[in-house]
mmCIF file of C-alpha atoms in Angstrom:
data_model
loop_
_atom_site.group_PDB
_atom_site.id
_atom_site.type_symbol
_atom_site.label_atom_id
_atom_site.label_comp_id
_atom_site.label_asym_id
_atom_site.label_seq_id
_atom_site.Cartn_x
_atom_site.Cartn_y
_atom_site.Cartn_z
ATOM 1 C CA UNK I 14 2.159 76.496 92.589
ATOM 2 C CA UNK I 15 5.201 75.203 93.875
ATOM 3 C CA UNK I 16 7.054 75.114 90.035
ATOM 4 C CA UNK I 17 4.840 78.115 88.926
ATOM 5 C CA UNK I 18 7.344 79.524 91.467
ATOM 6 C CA UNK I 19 10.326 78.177 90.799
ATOM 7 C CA UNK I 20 9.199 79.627 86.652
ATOM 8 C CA UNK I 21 9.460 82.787 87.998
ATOM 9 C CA UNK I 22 12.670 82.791 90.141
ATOM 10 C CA UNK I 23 14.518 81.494 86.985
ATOM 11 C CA UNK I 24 13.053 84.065 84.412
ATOM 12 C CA UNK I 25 13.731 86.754 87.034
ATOM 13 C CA UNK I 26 17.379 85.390 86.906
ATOM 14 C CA UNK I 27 17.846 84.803 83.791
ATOM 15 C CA UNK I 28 16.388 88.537 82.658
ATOM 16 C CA UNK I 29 19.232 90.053 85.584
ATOM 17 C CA UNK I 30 21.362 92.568 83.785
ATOM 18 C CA UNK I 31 24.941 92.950 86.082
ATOM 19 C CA UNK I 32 26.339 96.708 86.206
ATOM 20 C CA UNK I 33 29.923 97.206 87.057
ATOM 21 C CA UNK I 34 30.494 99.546 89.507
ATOM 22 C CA UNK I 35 33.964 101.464 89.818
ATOM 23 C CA UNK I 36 35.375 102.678 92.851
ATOM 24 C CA UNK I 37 35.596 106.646 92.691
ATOM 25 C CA UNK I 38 33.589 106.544 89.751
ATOM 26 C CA UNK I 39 36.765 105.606 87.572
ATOM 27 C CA UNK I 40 36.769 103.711 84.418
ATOM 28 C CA UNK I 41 40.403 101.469 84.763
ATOM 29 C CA UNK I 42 39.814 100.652 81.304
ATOM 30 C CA UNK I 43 40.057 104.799 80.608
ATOM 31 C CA UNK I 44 42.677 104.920 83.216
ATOM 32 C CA UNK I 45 44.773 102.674 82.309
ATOM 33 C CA UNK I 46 44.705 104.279 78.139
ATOM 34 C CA UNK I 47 45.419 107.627 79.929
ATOM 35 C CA UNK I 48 48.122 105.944 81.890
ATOM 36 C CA UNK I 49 49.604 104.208 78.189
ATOM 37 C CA UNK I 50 49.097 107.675 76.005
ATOM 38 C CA UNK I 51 50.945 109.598 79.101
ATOM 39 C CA UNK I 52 53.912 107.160 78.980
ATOM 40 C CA UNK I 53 56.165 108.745 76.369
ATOM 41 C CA UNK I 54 59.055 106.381 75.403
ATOM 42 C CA UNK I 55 61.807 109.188 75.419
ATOM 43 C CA UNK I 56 64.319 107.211 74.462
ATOM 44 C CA UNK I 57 62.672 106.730 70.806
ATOM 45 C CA UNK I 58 63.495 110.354 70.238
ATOM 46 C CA UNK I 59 66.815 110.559 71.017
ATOM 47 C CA UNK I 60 67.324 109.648 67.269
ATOM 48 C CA UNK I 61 66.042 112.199 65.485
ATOM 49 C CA UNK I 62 66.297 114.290 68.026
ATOM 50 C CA UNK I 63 69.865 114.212 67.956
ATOM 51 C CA UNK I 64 70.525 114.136 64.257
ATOM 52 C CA UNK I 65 68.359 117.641 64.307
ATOM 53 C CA UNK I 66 69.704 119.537 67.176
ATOM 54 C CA UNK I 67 73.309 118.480 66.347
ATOM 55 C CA UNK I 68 72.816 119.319 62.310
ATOM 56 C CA UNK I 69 71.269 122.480 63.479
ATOM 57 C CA UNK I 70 74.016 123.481 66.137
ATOM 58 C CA UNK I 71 76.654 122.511 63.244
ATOM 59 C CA UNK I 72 75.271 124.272 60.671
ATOM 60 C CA UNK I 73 74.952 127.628 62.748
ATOM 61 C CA UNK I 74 78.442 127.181 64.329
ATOM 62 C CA UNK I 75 80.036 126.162 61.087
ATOM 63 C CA UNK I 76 78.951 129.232 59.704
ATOM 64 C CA UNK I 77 78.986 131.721 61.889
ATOM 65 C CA UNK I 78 82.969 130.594 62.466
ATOM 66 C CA UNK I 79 84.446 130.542 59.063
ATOM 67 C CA UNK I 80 82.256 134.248 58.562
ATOM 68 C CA UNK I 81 83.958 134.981 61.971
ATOM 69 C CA UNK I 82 87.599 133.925 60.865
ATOM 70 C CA UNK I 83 87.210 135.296 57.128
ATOM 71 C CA UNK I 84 86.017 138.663 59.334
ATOM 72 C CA UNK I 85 89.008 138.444 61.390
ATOM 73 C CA UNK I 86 90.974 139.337 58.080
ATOM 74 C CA UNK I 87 88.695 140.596 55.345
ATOM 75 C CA UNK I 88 86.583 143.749 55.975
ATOM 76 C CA UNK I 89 84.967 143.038 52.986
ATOM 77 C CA UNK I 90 80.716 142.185 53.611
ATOM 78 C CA UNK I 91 81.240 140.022 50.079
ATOM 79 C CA UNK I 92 83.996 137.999 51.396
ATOM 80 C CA UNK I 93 82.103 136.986 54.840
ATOM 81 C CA UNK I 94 78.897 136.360 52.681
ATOM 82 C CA UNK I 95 80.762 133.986 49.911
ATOM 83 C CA UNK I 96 82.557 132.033 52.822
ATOM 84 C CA UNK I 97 79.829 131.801 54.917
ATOM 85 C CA UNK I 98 77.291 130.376 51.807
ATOM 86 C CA UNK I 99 80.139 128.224 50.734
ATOM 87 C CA UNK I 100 80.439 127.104 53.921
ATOM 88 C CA UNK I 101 77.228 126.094 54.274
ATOM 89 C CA UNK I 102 76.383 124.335 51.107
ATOM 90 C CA UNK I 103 79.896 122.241 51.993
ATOM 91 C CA UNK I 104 78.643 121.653 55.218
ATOM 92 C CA UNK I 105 74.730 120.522 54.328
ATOM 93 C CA UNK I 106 76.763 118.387 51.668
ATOM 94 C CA UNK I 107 78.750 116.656 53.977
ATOM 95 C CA UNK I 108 76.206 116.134 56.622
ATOM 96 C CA UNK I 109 73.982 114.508 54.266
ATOM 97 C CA UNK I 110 76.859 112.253 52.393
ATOM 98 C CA UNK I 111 77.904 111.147 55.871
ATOM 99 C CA UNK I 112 74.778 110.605 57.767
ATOM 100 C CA UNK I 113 73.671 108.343 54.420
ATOM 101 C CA UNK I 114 77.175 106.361 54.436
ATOM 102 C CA UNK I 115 76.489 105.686 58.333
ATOM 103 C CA UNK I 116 72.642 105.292 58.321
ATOM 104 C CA UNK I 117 73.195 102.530 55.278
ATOM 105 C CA UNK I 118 76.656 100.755 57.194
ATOM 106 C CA UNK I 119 74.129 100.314 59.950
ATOM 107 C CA UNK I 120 70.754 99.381 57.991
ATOM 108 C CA UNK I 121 73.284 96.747 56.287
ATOM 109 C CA UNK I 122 74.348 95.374 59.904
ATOM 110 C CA UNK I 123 70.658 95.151 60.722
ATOM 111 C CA UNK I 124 69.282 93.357 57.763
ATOM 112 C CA UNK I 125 72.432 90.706 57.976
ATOM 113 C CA UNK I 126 71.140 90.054 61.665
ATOM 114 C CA UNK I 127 67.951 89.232 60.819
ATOM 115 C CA UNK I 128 68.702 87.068 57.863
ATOM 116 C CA UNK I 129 70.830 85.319 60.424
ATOM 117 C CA UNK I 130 68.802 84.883 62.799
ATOM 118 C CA UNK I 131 65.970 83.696 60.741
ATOM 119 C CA UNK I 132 68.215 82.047 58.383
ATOM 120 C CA UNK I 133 66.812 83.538 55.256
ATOM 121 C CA UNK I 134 67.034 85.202 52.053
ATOM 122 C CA UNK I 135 66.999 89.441 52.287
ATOM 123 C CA UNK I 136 64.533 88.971 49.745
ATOM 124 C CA UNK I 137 61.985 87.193 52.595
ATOM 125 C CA UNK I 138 62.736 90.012 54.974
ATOM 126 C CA UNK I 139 58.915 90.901 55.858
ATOM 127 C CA UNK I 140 58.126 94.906 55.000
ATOM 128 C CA UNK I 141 57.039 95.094 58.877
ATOM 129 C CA UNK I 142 60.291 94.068 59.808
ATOM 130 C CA UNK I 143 61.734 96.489 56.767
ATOM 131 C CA UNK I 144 59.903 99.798 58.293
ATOM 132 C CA UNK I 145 61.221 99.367 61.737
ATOM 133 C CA UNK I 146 64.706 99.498 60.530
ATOM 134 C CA UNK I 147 66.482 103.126 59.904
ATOM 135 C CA UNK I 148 65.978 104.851 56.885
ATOM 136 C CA UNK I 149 69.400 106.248 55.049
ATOM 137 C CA UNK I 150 67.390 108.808 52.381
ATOM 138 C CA UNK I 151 65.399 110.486 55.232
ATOM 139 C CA UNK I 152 68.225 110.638 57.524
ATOM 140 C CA UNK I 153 70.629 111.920 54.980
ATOM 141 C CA UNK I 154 67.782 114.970 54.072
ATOM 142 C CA UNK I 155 67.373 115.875 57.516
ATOM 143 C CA UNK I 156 70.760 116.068 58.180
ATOM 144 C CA UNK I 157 70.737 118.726 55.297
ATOM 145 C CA UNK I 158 68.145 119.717 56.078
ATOM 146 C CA UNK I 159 68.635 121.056 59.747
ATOM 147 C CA UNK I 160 72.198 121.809 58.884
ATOM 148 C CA UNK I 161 70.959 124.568 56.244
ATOM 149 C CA UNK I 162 68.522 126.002 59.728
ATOM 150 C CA UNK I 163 71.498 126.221 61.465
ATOM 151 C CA UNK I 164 73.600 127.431 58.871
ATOM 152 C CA UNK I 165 71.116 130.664 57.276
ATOM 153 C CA UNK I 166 71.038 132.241 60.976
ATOM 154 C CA UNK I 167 74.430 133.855 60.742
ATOM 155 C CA UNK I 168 73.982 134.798 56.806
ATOM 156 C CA UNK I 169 70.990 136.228 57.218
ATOM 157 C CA UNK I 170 71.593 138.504 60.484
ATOM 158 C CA UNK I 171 75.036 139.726 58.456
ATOM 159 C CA UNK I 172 73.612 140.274 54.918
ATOM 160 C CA UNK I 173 72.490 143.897 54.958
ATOM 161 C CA UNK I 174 75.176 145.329 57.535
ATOM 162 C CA UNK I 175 77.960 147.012 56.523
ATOM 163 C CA UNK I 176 80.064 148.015 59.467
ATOM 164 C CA UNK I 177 82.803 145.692 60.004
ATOM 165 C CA UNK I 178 82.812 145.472 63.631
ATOM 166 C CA UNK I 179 79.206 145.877 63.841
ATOM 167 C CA UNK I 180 78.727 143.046 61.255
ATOM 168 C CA UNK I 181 81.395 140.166 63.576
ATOM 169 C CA UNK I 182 79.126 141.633 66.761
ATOM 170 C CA UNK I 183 75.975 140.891 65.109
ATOM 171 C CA UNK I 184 77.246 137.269 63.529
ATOM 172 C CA UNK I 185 78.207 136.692 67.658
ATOM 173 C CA UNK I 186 75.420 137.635 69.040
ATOM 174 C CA UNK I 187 72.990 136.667 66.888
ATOM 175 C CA UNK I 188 74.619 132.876 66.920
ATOM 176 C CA UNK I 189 74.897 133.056 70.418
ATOM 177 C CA UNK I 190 70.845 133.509 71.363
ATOM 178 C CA UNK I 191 70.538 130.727 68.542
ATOM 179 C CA UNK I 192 73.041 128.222 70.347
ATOM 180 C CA UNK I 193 70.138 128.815 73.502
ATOM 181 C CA UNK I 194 67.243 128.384 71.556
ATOM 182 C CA UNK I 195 68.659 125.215 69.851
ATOM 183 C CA UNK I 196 69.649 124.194 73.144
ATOM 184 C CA UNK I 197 66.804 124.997 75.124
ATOM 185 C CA UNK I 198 64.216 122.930 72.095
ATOM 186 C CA UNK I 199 66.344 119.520 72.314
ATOM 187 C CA UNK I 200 66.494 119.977 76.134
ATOM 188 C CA UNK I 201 62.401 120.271 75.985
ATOM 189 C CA UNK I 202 61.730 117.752 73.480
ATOM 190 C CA UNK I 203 64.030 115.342 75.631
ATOM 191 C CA UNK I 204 63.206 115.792 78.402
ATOM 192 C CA UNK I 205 67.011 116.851 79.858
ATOM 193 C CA UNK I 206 67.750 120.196 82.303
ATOM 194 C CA UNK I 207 67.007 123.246 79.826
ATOM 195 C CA UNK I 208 69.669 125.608 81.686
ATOM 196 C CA UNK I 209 72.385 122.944 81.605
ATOM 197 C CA UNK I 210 71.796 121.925 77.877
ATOM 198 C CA UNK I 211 72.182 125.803 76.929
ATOM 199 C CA UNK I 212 74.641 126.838 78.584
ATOM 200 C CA UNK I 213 76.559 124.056 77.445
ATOM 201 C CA UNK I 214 75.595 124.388 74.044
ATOM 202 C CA UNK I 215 76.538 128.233 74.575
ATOM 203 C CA UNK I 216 80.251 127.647 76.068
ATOM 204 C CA UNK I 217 80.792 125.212 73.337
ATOM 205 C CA UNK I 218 79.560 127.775 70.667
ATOM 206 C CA UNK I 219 82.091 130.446 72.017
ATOM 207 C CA UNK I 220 84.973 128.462 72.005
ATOM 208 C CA UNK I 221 84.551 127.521 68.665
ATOM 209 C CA UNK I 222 84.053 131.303 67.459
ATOM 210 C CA UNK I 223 86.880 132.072 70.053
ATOM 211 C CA UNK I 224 89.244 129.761 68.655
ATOM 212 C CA UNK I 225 88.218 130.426 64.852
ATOM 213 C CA UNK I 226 88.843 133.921 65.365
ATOM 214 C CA UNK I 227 91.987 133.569 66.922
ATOM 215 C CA UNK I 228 93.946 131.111 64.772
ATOM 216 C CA UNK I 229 93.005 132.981 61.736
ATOM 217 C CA UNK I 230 94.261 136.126 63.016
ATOM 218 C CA UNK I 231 97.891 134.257 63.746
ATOM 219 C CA UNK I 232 97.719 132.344 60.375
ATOM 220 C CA UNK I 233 96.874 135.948 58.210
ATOM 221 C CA UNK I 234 100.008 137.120 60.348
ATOM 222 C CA UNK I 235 102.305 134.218 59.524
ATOM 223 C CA UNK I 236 101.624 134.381 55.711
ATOM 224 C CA UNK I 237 101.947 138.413 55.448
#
């Protein structure tokens, strides 16, 4: 009797199923991928981030200030339109030639590294270790890219107006409540002060207009 009972104890042991209980009813496991997906790394942003706020604040400021200065002399809608187009397939041209040139000078610095610190051949550089490292095409076409955004604001807000003073108000304006948007996105997406960022971006956009205006006025006097 004795062992039929001590049988018994052990298959009743043996057969015991354990259930984890959770304080609060809380998973940690779920918690703790909640806590992971929540924990944005900002800083990996900043990158792209930059290259498309800055291509787009340089495309629409580049524009909208050599329209501005032609304006400032020419009354002509034609003239405003041809600078401001040539101005920004120049522009999208040189963002993209420069962003390549840098994007390569530093994929070349990176690659080096590695091959000395692993003392090896670039031809043994792993393709993990190749997709981490910054890619010159894609940088050099979003460059281009947001630098034609930028750039089409002011051409398009000008292209069907035909009063001159109206036309340099619009091309103003219309760059100005772009300069916030632009502003107010890379703030968002980055997590910076939104009113700070705009404004900013804002001041900075009048000078330039300010100054582009200005200088061209003097320089059309000095020639005539």
């Amino acid at each position: 009797m004795a062992s039929l009972g001590y049988h018994k104890t052990n298959e009743i042991s043996s057969n015991h199923v354990e259930i984890p209980i959770h304080a609060n009813g809380v998973d940690p496991k779920s918690s703790q991928e909640v806590e992971e997906s929540s924990n944005i790394d900002y800083s990996q942003r900043a990158q792209w981030l930059r290259a498309a706020v800055l291509g787009a604040n340089d495309g629409l400021l580049s524009v909208a200030s050599l329209m501005i200065g032609v304006g400032a002399v020419k009354e002509n809608i034609r003239a405003m339109l041809l600078a401001g187009f040539a101005g920004l397939i120049a522009g999208a041209c040189s963002m993209a030639i420069g962003e390549f040139v840098s994007v390569y000078t530093q994929y070349d610095i990176e690659i080096a590294q590695i091959k000395r610190d692993k003392q090896i051949n670039i031809g043994q550089v792993d393709k993990a270790e190749r997709e981490k490292l910054p890619n010159p095409f894609q940088a050099a076409l979003a460059s281009a890219l947001a630098f034609s955004v930028g750039g089409v604001v002011p051409l398009l807000a000008s292209a069907f107006i035909r009063s001159h003073k109206t036309r340099l108000a619009v091309v103003a304006a219309v760059a100005s409540l772009a300069l916030l948007v632009f502003g107010g996105v890379g703030a968002v997406l980055g997590k910076t002060p939104v009113i700070k960022s705009s404004v900013r971006i804002l001041i900075g956009g009048w000078m330039a207009m300010a100054i582009t205006f200005g200088l061209t006025k003097l320089f059309e006097a000095g020639i005539n």
